[in-house]
Structures are given as structure tokens and as C-alpha cells.
Coordinates of C-alpha atoms and ligand atoms in Angstrom, one line a residue:
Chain A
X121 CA 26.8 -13.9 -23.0
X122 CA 27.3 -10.4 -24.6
X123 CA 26.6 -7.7 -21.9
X124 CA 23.4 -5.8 -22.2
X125 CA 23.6 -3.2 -24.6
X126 CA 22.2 -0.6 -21.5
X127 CA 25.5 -1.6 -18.8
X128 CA 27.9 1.6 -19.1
X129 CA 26.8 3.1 -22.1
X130 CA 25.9 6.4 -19.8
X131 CA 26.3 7.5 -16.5
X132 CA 25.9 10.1 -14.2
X133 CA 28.7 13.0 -14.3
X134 CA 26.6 16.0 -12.2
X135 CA 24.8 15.8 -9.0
X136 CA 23.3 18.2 -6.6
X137 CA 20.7 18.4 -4.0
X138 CA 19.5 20.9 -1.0
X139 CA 18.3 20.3 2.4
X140 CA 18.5 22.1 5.4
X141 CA 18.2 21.0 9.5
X142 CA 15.4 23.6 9.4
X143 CA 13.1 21.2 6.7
X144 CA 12.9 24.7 4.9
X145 CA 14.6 26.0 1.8
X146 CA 14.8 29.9 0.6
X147 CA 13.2 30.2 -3.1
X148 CA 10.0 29.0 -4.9
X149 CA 10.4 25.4 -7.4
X150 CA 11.0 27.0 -10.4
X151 CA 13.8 28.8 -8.6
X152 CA 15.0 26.0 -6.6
X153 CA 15.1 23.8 -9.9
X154 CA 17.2 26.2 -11.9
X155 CA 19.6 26.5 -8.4
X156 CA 20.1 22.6 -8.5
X157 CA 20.6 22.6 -12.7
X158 CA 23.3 25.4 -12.3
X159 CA 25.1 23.6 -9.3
X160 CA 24.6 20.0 -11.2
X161 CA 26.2 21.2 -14.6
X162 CA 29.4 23.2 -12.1
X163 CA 29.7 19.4 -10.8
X164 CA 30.2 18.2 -14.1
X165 CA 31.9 20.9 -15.7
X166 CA 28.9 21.3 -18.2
X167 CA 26.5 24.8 -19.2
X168 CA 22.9 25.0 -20.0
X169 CA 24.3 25.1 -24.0
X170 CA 25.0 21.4 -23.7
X171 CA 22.3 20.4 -22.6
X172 CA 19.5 18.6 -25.2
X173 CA 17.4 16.3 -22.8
X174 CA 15.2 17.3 -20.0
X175 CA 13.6 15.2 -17.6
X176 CA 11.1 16.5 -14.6
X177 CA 8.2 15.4 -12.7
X178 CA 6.8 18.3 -10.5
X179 CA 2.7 19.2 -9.7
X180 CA 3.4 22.6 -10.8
X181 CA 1.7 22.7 -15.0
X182 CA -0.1 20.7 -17.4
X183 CA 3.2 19.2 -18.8
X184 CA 6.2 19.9 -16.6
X185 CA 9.1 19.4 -19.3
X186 CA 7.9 22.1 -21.7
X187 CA 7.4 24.5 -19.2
X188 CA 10.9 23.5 -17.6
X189 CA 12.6 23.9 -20.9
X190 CA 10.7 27.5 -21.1
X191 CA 12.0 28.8 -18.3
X192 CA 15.6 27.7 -19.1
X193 CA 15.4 28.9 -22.8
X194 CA 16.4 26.1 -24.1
X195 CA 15.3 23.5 -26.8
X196 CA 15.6 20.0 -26.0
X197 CA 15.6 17.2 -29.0
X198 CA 14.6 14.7 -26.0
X199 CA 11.7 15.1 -23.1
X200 CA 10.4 12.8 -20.1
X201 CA 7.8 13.9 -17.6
X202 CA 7.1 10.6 -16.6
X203 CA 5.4 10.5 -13.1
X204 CA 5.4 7.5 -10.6
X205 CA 5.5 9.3 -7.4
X206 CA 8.6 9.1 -5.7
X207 CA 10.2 6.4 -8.3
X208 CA 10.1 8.8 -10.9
X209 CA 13.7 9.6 -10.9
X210 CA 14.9 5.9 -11.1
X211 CA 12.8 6.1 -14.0
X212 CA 14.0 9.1 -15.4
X213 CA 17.4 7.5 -15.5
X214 CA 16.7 4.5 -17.1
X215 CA 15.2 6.2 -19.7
X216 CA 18.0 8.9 -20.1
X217 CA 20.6 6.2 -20.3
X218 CA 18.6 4.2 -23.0
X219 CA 18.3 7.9 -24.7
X220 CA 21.8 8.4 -24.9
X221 CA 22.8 4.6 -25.9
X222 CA 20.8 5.5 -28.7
X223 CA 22.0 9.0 -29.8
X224 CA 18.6 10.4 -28.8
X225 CA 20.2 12.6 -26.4
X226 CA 23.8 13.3 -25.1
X227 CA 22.8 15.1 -22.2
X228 CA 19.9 15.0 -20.0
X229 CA 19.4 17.3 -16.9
X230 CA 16.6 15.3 -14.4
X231 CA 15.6 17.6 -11.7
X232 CA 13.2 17.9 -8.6
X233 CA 12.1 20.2 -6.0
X234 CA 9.3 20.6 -3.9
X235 CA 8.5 22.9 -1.3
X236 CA 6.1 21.2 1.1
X237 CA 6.7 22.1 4.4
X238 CA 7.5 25.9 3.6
X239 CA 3.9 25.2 1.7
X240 CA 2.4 24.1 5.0
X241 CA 3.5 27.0 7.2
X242 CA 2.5 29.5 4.2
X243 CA -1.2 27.6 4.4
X244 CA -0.9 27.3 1.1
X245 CA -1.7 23.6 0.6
X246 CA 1.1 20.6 0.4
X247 CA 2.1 18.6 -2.2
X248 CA 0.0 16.4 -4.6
X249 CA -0.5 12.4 -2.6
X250 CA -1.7 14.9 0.3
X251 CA -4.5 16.5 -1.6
X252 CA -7.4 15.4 -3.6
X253 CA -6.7 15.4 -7.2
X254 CA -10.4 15.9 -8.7
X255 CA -12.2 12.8 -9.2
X256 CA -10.5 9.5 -8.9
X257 CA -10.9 5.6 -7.9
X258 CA -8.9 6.3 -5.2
X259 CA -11.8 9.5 -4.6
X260 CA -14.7 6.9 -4.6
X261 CA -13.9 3.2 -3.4
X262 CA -11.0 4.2 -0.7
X263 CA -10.8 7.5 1.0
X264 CA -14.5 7.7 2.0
X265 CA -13.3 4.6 4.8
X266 CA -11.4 6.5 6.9
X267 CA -7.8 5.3 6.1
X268 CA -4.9 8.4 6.7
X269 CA -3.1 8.3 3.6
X270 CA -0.3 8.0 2.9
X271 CA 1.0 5.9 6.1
X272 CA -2.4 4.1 6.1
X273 CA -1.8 2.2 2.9
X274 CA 1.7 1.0 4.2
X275 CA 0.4 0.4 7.8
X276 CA -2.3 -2.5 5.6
X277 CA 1.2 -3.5 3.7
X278 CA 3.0 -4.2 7.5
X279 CA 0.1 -5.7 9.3
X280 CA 0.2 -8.2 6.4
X281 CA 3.6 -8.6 6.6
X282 CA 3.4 -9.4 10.4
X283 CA 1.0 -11.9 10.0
X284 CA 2.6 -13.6 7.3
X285 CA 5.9 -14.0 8.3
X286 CA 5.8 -13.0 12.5
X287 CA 8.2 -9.2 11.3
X288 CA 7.5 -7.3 14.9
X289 CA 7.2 -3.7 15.4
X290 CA 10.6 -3.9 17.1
X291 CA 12.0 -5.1 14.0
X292 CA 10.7 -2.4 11.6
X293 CA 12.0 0.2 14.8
X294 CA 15.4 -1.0 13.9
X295 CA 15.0 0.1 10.7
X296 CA 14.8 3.8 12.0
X297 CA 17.5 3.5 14.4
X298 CA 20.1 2.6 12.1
X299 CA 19.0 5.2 9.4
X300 CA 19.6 7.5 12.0
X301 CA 22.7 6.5 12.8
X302 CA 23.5 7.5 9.3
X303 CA 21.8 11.0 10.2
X304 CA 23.8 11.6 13.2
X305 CA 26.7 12.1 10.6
X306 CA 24.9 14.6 8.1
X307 CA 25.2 17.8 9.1
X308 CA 22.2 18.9 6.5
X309 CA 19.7 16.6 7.7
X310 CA 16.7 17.4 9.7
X311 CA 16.6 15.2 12.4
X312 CA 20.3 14.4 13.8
X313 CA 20.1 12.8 17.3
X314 CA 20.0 9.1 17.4
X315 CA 17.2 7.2 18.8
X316 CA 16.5 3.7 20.0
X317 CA 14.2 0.8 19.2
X318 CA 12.1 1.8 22.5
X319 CA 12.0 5.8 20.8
X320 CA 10.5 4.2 18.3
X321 CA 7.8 2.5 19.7
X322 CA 7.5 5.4 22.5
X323 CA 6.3 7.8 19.8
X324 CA 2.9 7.9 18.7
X325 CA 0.8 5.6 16.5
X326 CA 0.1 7.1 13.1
X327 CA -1.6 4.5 11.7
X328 CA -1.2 1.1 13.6
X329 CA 1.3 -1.0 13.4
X330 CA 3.3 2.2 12.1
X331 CA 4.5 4.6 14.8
X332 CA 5.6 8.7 14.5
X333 CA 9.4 7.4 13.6
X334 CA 8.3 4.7 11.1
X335 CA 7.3 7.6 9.0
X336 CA 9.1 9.7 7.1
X337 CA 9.9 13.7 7.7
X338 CA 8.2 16.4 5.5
X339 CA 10.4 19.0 4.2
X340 CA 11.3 20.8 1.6
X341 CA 13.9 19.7 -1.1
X342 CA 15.8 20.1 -4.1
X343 CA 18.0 18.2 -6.7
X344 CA 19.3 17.0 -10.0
X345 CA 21.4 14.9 -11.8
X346 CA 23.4 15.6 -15.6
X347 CA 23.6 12.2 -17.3
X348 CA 26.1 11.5 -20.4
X349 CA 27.6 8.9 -23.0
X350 CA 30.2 6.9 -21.2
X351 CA 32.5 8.2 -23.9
X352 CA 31.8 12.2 -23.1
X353 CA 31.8 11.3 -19.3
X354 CA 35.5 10.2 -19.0
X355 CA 36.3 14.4 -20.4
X356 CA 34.3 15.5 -17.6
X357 CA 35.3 16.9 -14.5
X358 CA 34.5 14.3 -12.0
X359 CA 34.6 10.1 -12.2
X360 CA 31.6 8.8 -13.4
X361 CA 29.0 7.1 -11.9
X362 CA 28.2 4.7 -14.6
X363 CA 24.8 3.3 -15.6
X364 CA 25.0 -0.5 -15.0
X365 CA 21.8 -1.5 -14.9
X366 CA 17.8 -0.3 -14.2
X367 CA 15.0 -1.9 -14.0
X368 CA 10.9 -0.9 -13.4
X369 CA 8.0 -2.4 -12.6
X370 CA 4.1 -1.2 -11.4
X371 CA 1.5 -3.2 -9.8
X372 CA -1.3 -1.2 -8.8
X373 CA -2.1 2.3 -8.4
X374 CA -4.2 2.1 -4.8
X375 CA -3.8 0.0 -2.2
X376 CA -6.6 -2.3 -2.4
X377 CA -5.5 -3.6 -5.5
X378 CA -2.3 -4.3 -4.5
X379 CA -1.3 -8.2 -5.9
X380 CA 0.5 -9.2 -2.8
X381 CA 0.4 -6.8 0.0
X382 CA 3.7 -8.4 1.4
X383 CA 5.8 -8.3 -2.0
X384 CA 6.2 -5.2 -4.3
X385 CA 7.5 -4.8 -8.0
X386 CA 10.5 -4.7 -6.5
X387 CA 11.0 -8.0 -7.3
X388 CA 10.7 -7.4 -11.0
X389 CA 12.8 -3.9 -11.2
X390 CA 15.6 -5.4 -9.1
X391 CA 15.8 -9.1 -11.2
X392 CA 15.6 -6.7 -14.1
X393 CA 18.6 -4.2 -12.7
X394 CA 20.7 -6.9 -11.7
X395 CA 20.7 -8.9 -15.3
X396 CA 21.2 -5.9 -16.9
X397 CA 24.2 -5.2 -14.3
X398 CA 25.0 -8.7 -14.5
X399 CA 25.7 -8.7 -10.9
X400 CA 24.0 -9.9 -7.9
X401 CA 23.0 -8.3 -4.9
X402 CA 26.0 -9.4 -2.9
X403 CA 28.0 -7.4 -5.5
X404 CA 26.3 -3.9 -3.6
X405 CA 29.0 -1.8 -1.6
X406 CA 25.7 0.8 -1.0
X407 CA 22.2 0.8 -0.8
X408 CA 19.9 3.5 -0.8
X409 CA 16.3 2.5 -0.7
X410 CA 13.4 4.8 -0.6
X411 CA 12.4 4.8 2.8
X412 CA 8.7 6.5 3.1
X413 CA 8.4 3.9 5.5
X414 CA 10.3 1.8 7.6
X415 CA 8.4 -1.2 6.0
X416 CA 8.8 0.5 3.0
X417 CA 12.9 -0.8 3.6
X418 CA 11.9 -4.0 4.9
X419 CA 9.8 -4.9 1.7
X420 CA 12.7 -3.5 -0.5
X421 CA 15.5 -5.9 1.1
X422 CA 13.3 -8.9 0.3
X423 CA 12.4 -7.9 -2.7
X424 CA 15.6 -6.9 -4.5
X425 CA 17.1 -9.8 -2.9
X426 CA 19.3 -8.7 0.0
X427 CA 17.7 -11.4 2.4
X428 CA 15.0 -14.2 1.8
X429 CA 11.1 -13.4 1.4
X430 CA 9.5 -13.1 5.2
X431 CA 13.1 -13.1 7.0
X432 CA 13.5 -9.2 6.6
X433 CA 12.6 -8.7 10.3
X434 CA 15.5 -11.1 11.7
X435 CA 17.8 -9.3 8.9
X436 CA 17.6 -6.1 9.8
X437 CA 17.8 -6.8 13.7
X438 CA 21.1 -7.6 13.3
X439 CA 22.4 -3.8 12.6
X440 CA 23.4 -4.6 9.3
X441 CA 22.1 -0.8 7.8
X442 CA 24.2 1.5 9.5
X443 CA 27.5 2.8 9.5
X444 CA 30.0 0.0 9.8
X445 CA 27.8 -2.7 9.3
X446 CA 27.2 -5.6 6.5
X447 CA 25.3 -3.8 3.9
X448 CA 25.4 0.0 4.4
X449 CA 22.2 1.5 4.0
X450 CA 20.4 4.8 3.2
X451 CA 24.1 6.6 4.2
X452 CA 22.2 10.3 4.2
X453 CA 20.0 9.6 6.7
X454 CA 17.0 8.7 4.0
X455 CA 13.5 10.6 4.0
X456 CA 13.1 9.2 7.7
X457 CA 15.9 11.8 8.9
X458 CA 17.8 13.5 5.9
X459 CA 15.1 15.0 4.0
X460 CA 11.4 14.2 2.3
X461 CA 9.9 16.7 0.0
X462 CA 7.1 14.4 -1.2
X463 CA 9.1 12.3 -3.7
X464 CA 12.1 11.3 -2.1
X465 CA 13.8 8.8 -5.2
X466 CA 16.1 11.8 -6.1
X467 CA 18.0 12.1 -3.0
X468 CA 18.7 8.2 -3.5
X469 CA 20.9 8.8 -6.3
X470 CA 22.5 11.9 -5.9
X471 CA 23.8 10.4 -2.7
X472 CA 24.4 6.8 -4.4
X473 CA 27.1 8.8 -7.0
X474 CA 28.5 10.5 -4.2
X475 CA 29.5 6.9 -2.4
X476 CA 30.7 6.6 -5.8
X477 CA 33.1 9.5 -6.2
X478 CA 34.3 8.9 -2.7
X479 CA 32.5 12.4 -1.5
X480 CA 30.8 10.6 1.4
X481 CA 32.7 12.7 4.1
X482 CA 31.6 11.2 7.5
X483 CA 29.7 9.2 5.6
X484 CA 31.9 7.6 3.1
X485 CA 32.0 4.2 3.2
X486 CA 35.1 2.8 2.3
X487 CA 36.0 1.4 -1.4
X488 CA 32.1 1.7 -2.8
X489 CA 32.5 0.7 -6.6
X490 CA 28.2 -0.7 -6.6
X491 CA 26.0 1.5 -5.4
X492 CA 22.2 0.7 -6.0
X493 CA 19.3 3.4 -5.6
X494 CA 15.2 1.6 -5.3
X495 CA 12.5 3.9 -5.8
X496 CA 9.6 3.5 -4.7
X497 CA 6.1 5.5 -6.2
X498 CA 2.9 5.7 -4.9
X499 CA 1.6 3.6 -2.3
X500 CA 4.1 0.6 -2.7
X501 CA 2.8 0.9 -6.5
X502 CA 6.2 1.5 -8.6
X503 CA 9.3 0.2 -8.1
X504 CA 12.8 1.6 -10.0
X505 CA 16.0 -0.2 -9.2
X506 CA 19.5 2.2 -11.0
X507 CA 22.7 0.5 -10.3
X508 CA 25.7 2.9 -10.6
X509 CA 29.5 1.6 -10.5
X510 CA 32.9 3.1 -11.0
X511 CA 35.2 3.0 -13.8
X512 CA 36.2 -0.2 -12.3
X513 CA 33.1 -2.0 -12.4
X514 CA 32.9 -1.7 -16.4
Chain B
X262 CA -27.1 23.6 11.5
X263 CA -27.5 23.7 15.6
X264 CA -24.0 24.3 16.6
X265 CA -23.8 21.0 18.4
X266 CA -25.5 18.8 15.9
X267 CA -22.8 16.3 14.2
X268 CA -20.9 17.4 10.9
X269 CA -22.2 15.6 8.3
X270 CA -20.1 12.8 6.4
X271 CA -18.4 13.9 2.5
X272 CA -20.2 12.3 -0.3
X273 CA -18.2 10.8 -2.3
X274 CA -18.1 11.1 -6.0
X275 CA -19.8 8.9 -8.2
X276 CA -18.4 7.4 -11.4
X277 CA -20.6 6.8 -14.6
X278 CA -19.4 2.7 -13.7
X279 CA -20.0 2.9 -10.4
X280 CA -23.4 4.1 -10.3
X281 CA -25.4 0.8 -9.9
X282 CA -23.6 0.1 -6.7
X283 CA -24.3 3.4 -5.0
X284 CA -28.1 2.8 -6.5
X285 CA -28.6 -0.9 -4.8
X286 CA -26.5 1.1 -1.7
X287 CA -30.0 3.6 -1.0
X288 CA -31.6 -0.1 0.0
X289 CA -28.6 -1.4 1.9
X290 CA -28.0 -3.9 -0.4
X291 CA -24.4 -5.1 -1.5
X292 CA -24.1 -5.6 -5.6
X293 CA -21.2 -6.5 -7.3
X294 CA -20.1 -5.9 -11.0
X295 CA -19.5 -9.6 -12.8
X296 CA -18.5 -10.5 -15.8
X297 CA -20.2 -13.2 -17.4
X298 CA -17.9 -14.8 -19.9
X299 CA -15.1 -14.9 -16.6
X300 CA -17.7 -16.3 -14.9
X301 CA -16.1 -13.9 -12.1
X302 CA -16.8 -10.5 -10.1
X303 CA -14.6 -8.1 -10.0
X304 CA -14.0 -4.5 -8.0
X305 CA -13.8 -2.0 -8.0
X306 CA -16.3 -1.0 -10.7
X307 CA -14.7 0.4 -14.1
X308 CA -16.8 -0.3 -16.9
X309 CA -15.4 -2.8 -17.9
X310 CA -13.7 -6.7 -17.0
X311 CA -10.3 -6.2 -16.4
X312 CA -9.9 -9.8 -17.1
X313 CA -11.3 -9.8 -20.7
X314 CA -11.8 -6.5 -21.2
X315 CA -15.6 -7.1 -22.2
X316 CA -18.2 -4.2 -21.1
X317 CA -20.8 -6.6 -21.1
X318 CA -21.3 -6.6 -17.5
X319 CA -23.8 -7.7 -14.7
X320 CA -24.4 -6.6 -11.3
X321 CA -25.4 -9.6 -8.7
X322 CA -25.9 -9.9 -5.4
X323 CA -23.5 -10.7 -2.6
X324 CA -23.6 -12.0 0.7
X325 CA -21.5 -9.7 1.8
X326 CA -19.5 -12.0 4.2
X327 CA -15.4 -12.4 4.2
X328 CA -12.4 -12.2 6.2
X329 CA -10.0 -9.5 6.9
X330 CA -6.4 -9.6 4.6
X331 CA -5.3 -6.8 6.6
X332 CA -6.0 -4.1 9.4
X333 CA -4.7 -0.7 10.6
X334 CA -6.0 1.5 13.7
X335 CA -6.0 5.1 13.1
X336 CA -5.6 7.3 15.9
X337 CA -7.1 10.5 14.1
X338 CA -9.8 10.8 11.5
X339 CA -9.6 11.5 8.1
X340 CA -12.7 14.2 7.8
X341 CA -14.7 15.7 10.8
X342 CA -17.7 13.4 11.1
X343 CA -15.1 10.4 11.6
X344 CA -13.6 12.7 14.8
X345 CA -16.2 10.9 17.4
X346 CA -15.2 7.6 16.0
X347 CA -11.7 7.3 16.9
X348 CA -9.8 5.3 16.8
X349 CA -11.2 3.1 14.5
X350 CA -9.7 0.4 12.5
X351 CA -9.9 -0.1 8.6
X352 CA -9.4 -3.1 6.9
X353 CA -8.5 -4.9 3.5
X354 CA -11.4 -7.4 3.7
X355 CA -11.2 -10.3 1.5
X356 CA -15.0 -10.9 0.0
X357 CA -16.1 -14.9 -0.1
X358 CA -17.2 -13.8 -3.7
X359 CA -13.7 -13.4 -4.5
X360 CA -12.9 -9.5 -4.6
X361 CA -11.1 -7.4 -2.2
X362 CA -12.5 -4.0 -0.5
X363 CA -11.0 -1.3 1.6
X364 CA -13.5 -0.7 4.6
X365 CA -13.6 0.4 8.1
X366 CA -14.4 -1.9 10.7
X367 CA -17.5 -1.7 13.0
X368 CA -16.1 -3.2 16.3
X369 CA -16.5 -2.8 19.8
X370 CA -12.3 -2.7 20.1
X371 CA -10.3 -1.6 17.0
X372 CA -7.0 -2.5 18.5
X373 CA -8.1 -6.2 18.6
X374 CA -9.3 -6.6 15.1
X375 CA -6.8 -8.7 13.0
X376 CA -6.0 -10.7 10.3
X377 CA -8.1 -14.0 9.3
X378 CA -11.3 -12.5 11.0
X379 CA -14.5 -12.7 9.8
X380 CA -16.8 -9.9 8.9
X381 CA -20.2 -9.3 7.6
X382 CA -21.1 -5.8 5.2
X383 CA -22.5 -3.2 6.8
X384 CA -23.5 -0.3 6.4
X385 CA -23.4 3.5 7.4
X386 CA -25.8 6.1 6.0
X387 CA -24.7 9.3 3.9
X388 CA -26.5 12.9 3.7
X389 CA -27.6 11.8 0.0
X390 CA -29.4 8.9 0.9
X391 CA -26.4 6.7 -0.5
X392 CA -24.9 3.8 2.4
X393 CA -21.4 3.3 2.9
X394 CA -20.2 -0.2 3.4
X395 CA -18.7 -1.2 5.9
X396 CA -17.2 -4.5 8.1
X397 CA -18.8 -5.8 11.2
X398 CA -16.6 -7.7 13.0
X399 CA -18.1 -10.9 14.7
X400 CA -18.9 -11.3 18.6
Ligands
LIG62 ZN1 -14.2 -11.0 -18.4

């Protein structure tokens, strides 16, 4: 079978991102935006003049890529705004690679940053999934009940998933501890010391079954990506991390009309990613999955096909996430302990290219030539799996 | 207000769709938006089947009995007037008619409501005159 027209026609040749221990970055978005475009184009040995795509999702305007493109002064012949929450950059790749497979684009800059907890201590209101955005469903038939949002929505997802399948709040602890494992070794993230299953369960409940550590941090942060033809890429200034495969999918927007409670779209973006790849998930040197939520990980591994439907709770008691173990996982530390401005998906794959290029420090882990980033958007609503491989994976 | 009395719950809004609901809601009583050619309900209210996509809809009665898909206690509330309630649980509550609701439960011990329980609509009163559904768990 011919390959699919998508694997290694682009890839990613510039990263960047910004966190801090503190949770807190110096400069407001539009600032912190242009900071992560400059030091994603130094990566790749690109300027602002080659650049003819934009892609952005931010709560700032009525139509984030124009006003992006404004303030750089620049005049794109390709645009994407698309928003899914904290999937959106998944998404934003796919759709830059298919761009530049067909000539639409030859590069694309896809940027985030968010400024939430600097927002909080200002009192100047978070970010969007905290607030009420003016009349909605969600507005009338859920938030009237009571339910905290967003751990609430998840905390229905995990209670299903315990009494489906018998996963145990010790199990979903694990999930933490290893991630922070991963933390322990990243000098930038925000929470560093390592903690146990009994931490876990020790802090308090947020929204039963979900504990304090199930959840992930809020901070502020920052980053982007420059995406490339495969062709341009190999001129560039570091190895590229090449598009292999993506995949999307969207069930619902809130959570009581969620299909399945215990199975995402996950299992549509990853089948999707994977064909498109033409690998399987036993091909993965890395994994990073969006981690809002420690079931948020547990749902992903089923889904994407790590371990069977119902048995992610024995899986991941094993150890298997962190450092040294079977299937490395979340290598930063994740939105759990590295960093969580709100829409975490873009940390996934700055740090998946970085496994890639061998950049990993600490953190490296050894011989990475797959690395796959899951996004996850809204409240378990939309999934985007982006597999990335070496030059030697094409 | 007397500086003691309790904060009154937010209204929520109401949509153009949704507004026979929140009507039959002023008498307590639990309707549901069916499609006829489906021969099926479905929620929550938009106008519209989103089997069929037909707008010729009708609002019946339900019984207003099911079981609970899903539960989670929360420790805090979510606006003032819920702060005397806590902790409460809220639930996924699977109707017998066949649609699914997000409600919180009326129970004499949140922490020991769970999946596959039975519950019966309720309902809890709003400044407007409007009722708020909500699940009362059995026993
Ligand atoms: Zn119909």
C-alpha cells in the first residue's frame, strides 16, 4: 500500500516554550507570543520574512489569527484559529502539515500563551473554561447543578470508569507519581519534589473520586512551533521532527452528552494517527498525553491503544510512565507538574520534538525516533493525536 | 436583604428552546422535548431533533424516575447559596425515558451515592418562580 500522502511531507524544524518554578511569566500574551515566535524561528534558523502561515487559538479578539498577523506585520496567504480547548495545537499541526503538502503554505508559525495565574493574583479574571462565556447549553442545563468545572466533568468520567472496569483511586494516584518523577528532573517546572501514591490520596478532594494531585497546576505559559516542507526542513538548522501522522476527533462539547463516559475520541484520532503513520502503538519511543487529569492519561492509554479498554488501572501500576520505565510518559513533568496555562496541548509537542532532537537533558530518553503528542480539548470533548519521527523513521 | 437571610440561588438563562421546560418547571412538573417521527425524547432542548433534524417537536410528560450513570462529591460549592449544602454530590442520571441529565443529588449522605442507583426528579425552587430539578436518591 502507497503511504499516506500526509506521512513526512512536513515537519516541525522550530520549537520554543516558557515556564517558570514560580507558575508566573514577565510580559502580557501579545508579548509573550511574539517572545516564543522570535525564539521558535532562532531554533530553526528562520525570520518573520519567511513566514506565510499563522496558526493561534488565544481568548484575547474576535478572530485571533488576524489580529496575530497585525501585530507581527506580516501577511499570511494561510490562516487557522481553530479552537478545541487544549487540543487545539494537535489540530493546528495537522492542518499546517496538510497546508504545506499542498503548497498552501511553506511555513506556519502556531503559537500559545496564556497568562492565568499572573491573571489571578492581578484579580483580573482567568482564562476562558473558568469563566462564563455569555449564554450557553452548558449556561442553562449544567452549571446551575452544582458541578465545579473543570475537574467535575472528569471526576463523572472516573467514577464511571471505576465502576466499569474496578480502576481504583490508587491507580489513577500512580499516574501523578510517575509524572512527577519526570518533574523532579525539569528544572523549569513548578512543582519538583516527588510524591507518593499515599500524597496523593492525602491531599484534598476536589471533586470526588479526583483528589488536589489528580489535577492539574495553573500557571502561566508560553510557546510555538515553525512547521516546514520536508524538503526545506533538511536546510534548516536543526533535525526535523517529521509529521508522520495526525488524527482528530470530537464527541460532545459538555459532559452530559458525552457518548461513553469511559472512552473518548481518542480512539478515532489515534486509529486515524497511526494509519496515517503506518505504525502501531508499540512503534512509540515517547508519549506525551495531555494530562488535565490523571484520568485524563488513563483514558488516553486505552484509547490510543497502549493497553486494553478497562485494564488502564493495572497498566499504569506497574511504573511503566516514568523515567526508565516501559513506555516513557509526559517526560516534562505534564500540566500536573511542569506547567498548565489553560490549554496545555502545546507543551506536548514542543517537548515531543525535543525527545526527538535528542535535547531531553535529564530527561532524554535514549534513542527516541516516535514520539506521539494526544491532545485533549474541552471536557474530554476533542481528541488530536501528531506523531513526530526522525529522519530515520521516513 | 437581613444580613443573615440566605443568598439567593443564580437564575439561569433561558433559551428560546428551552422555554417549555422551565414553563411546566413553575408547577413542578418534569416535560421532555420528543420528537415524533423518532418516536424518541431527546435532551437537552435545542429546537430541534438531533436525530432527524425535524423542528416539529412535542413536549410530554415524564415520570421522572432513573438511575445514576455517574456521581462526584464536591467539597466546595459552585455559587453562594450552594455553600450550606456541602458537600453534595451531582450526578449523570440516566432517565427511564431514555435521555441523560446532569443533576445534584438530594441525599441524606453524598459520599454514599453511586453508580446503578435509583432516583426520582425533584425539585428545588428558584427566586423567579422557575424549579430546578433535581435527584432524590431512594431510602
Ligand atoms: Zn427526529
Amino acid at each position: 500500500m502507497a503511504p499516506h500522502p500526509l506521512r513526512g511531507a512536513a515537519a516541525v524544524v522550530g520549537v520554543a516554550d516558557a515556564a517558570a518554578p514560580s507558575g508566573m511569566l514577565d510580559g502580557s500574551v501579545p508579548q509573550l507570543e511574539a517572545r516564543m515566535i522570535r525564539e521558535a524561528l532562532d531554533d530553526a534558523g528562520l525570520t518573520l520574512a519567511d513566514v506565510d502561515g499563522v496558526s493561534v487559538n488565544n481568548g484575547l479578539g474576535w478572530a485571533p489569527s488576524l489580529e496575530l498577523a497585525e501585530r507581527l506585520g506580516i501577511t499570511p496567504r494561510w490562516t487557522d484559529s481553530t479552537q478545541t480547548g487544549g487540543s487545539s495545537f494537535e489540530i493546528h499541526v495537522q492542518h499546517a502539515a496538510a497546508a504545506i503538502a499542498l503548497g498552501l503554505a511553506e511555513v506556519v508559525v502556531v503559537v500559545y500563551a496564556s497568562t492565568p495565574r499572573s491573571d489571578f493574583k492581578a484579580g483580573t479574571g482567568g482564562w476562558g473554561s473558568r469563566q462564563a462565556v455569555g449564554q450557553n447549553p452548558q449556561a442553562e442545563w449544567e452549571r446551575p447543578h452544582g458541578l465545579r468545572m473543570p475537574m467535575g466533568a472528569y471526576a463523572l468520567a472516573a467514577s464511571a470508569h471505576m465502576h466499569a472496569y474496578g480502576t481504583t483511586s490508587e491507580q489513577l494516584a500512580a499516574i501523578a507519581v510517575q509524572t512527577r518523577e519526570w518533574a523532579a528532573m525539569n528544572p523549569r517546572a513548578r512543582l519538583q519534589e516527588r510524591i507518593t501514591v499515599e500524597d496523593v490520596l492525602a491531599s484534598p478532594v476536589e471533586a470526588s473520586p479526583l483528589h488536589k494531585l489528580d489535577c492539574c497546576l495553573v500557571t502561566d505559559g508560553a510557546g510555538a512551533l515553525v512547521l516546514t516542507s520536508a524538503e526545506r526542513a533538511r536546510s534548516l538548522a536543526k533535525p526535523p521532527a517529521f509529521v508522520l501522522g495526525a488524527g482528530t476527533a470530537h464527541t460532545h462539547a459538555m459532559i452530559s452528552q458525552m457518548p461513553d463516559l469511559t472512552e473518548t475520541g481518542g480512539v478515532v484520532s489515534g486509529r486515524e494517527a497511526f494509519r496515517t503513520a503506518g505504525l502501531a502503538p508499540s512503534d512509540v519511543d515517547v508519549v506525551e498525553l495531555y494530562d488535565s487529569f490523571t484520568i485524563t492519561v488513563l483514558l488516553a492509554l486505552e484509547d490510543l491503544g497502549f493497553c486494553a479498554k478497562g485494564e488502564g488501572g493495572a497498566f499504569v501500576a506497574e511504573g511503566p510512565l516514568g523515567p526508565g520505565g516501559a513506555l516513557p510518559t509526559n517526560t516534562n513533568g505534564g500540566g500536573l507538574a511542569y506547567t498548565h496555562p489553560g490549554q496545555y496541548g502545546m507543551f506536548l509537542l514542543v517537548e515531543a520534538v525535543r525527545q526527538l532532537r535528542g535535547e531531553g537533558g535529564d530527561r532524554q530518553v535514549p534513542g527516541a525516533e516516535v514520539a506521539l503528542a494526544h491532545g485533549s480539548g474541552g471536557v474530554l470533548s476533542a481528541l488530536s493525536t501528531v506523531i513526530l519521527g526522525t529522519e530515520a523513521t521516513l | 436583604m437581613a444580613p443573615d437571610s440566605p443568598p439567593e440561588r443564580n437564575l439561569p438563562p433561558q433559551s428560546v428552546a428551552g422555554a417549555p421546560f422551565w414553563d411546566a418547571t413553575r408547577d413542578q412538573r418534569l416535560v421532555l422535548p420528543w420528537c415524533p417521527a423518532c418516536a424518541a425524547p431527546h435532551w437537552y432542548p435545542r429546537g430541534f431533533c438531533p436525530t432527524c433534524l425535524s423542528e416539529d417537536l412535542e413536549w410530554r410528560p415524564s415520570d421522572g424516575v432513573g438511575t445514576v450513570a455517574a456521581a462526584s462529591v464536591q467539597p466546595k460549592p459552585t455559587e453562594r447559596a450552594l455553600g450550606g449544602r456541602v458537600p453534595y454530590a451531582v450526578a449523570l442520571v440516566d432517565l427511564d425515558d431514555g435521555v441523560r441529565m446532569l443533576l445534584q443529588v438530594v441525599a441524606d449522605d453524598p459520599w454514599a451515592v453511586a453508580v446503578g442507583d435509583r432516583v426520582t426528579v425533584g425539585w428545588d425552587p428558584l427566586p423567579d418562580g422557575r424549579h430546578l430539578p433535581t435527584a432524590v436518591a431512594e431510602g
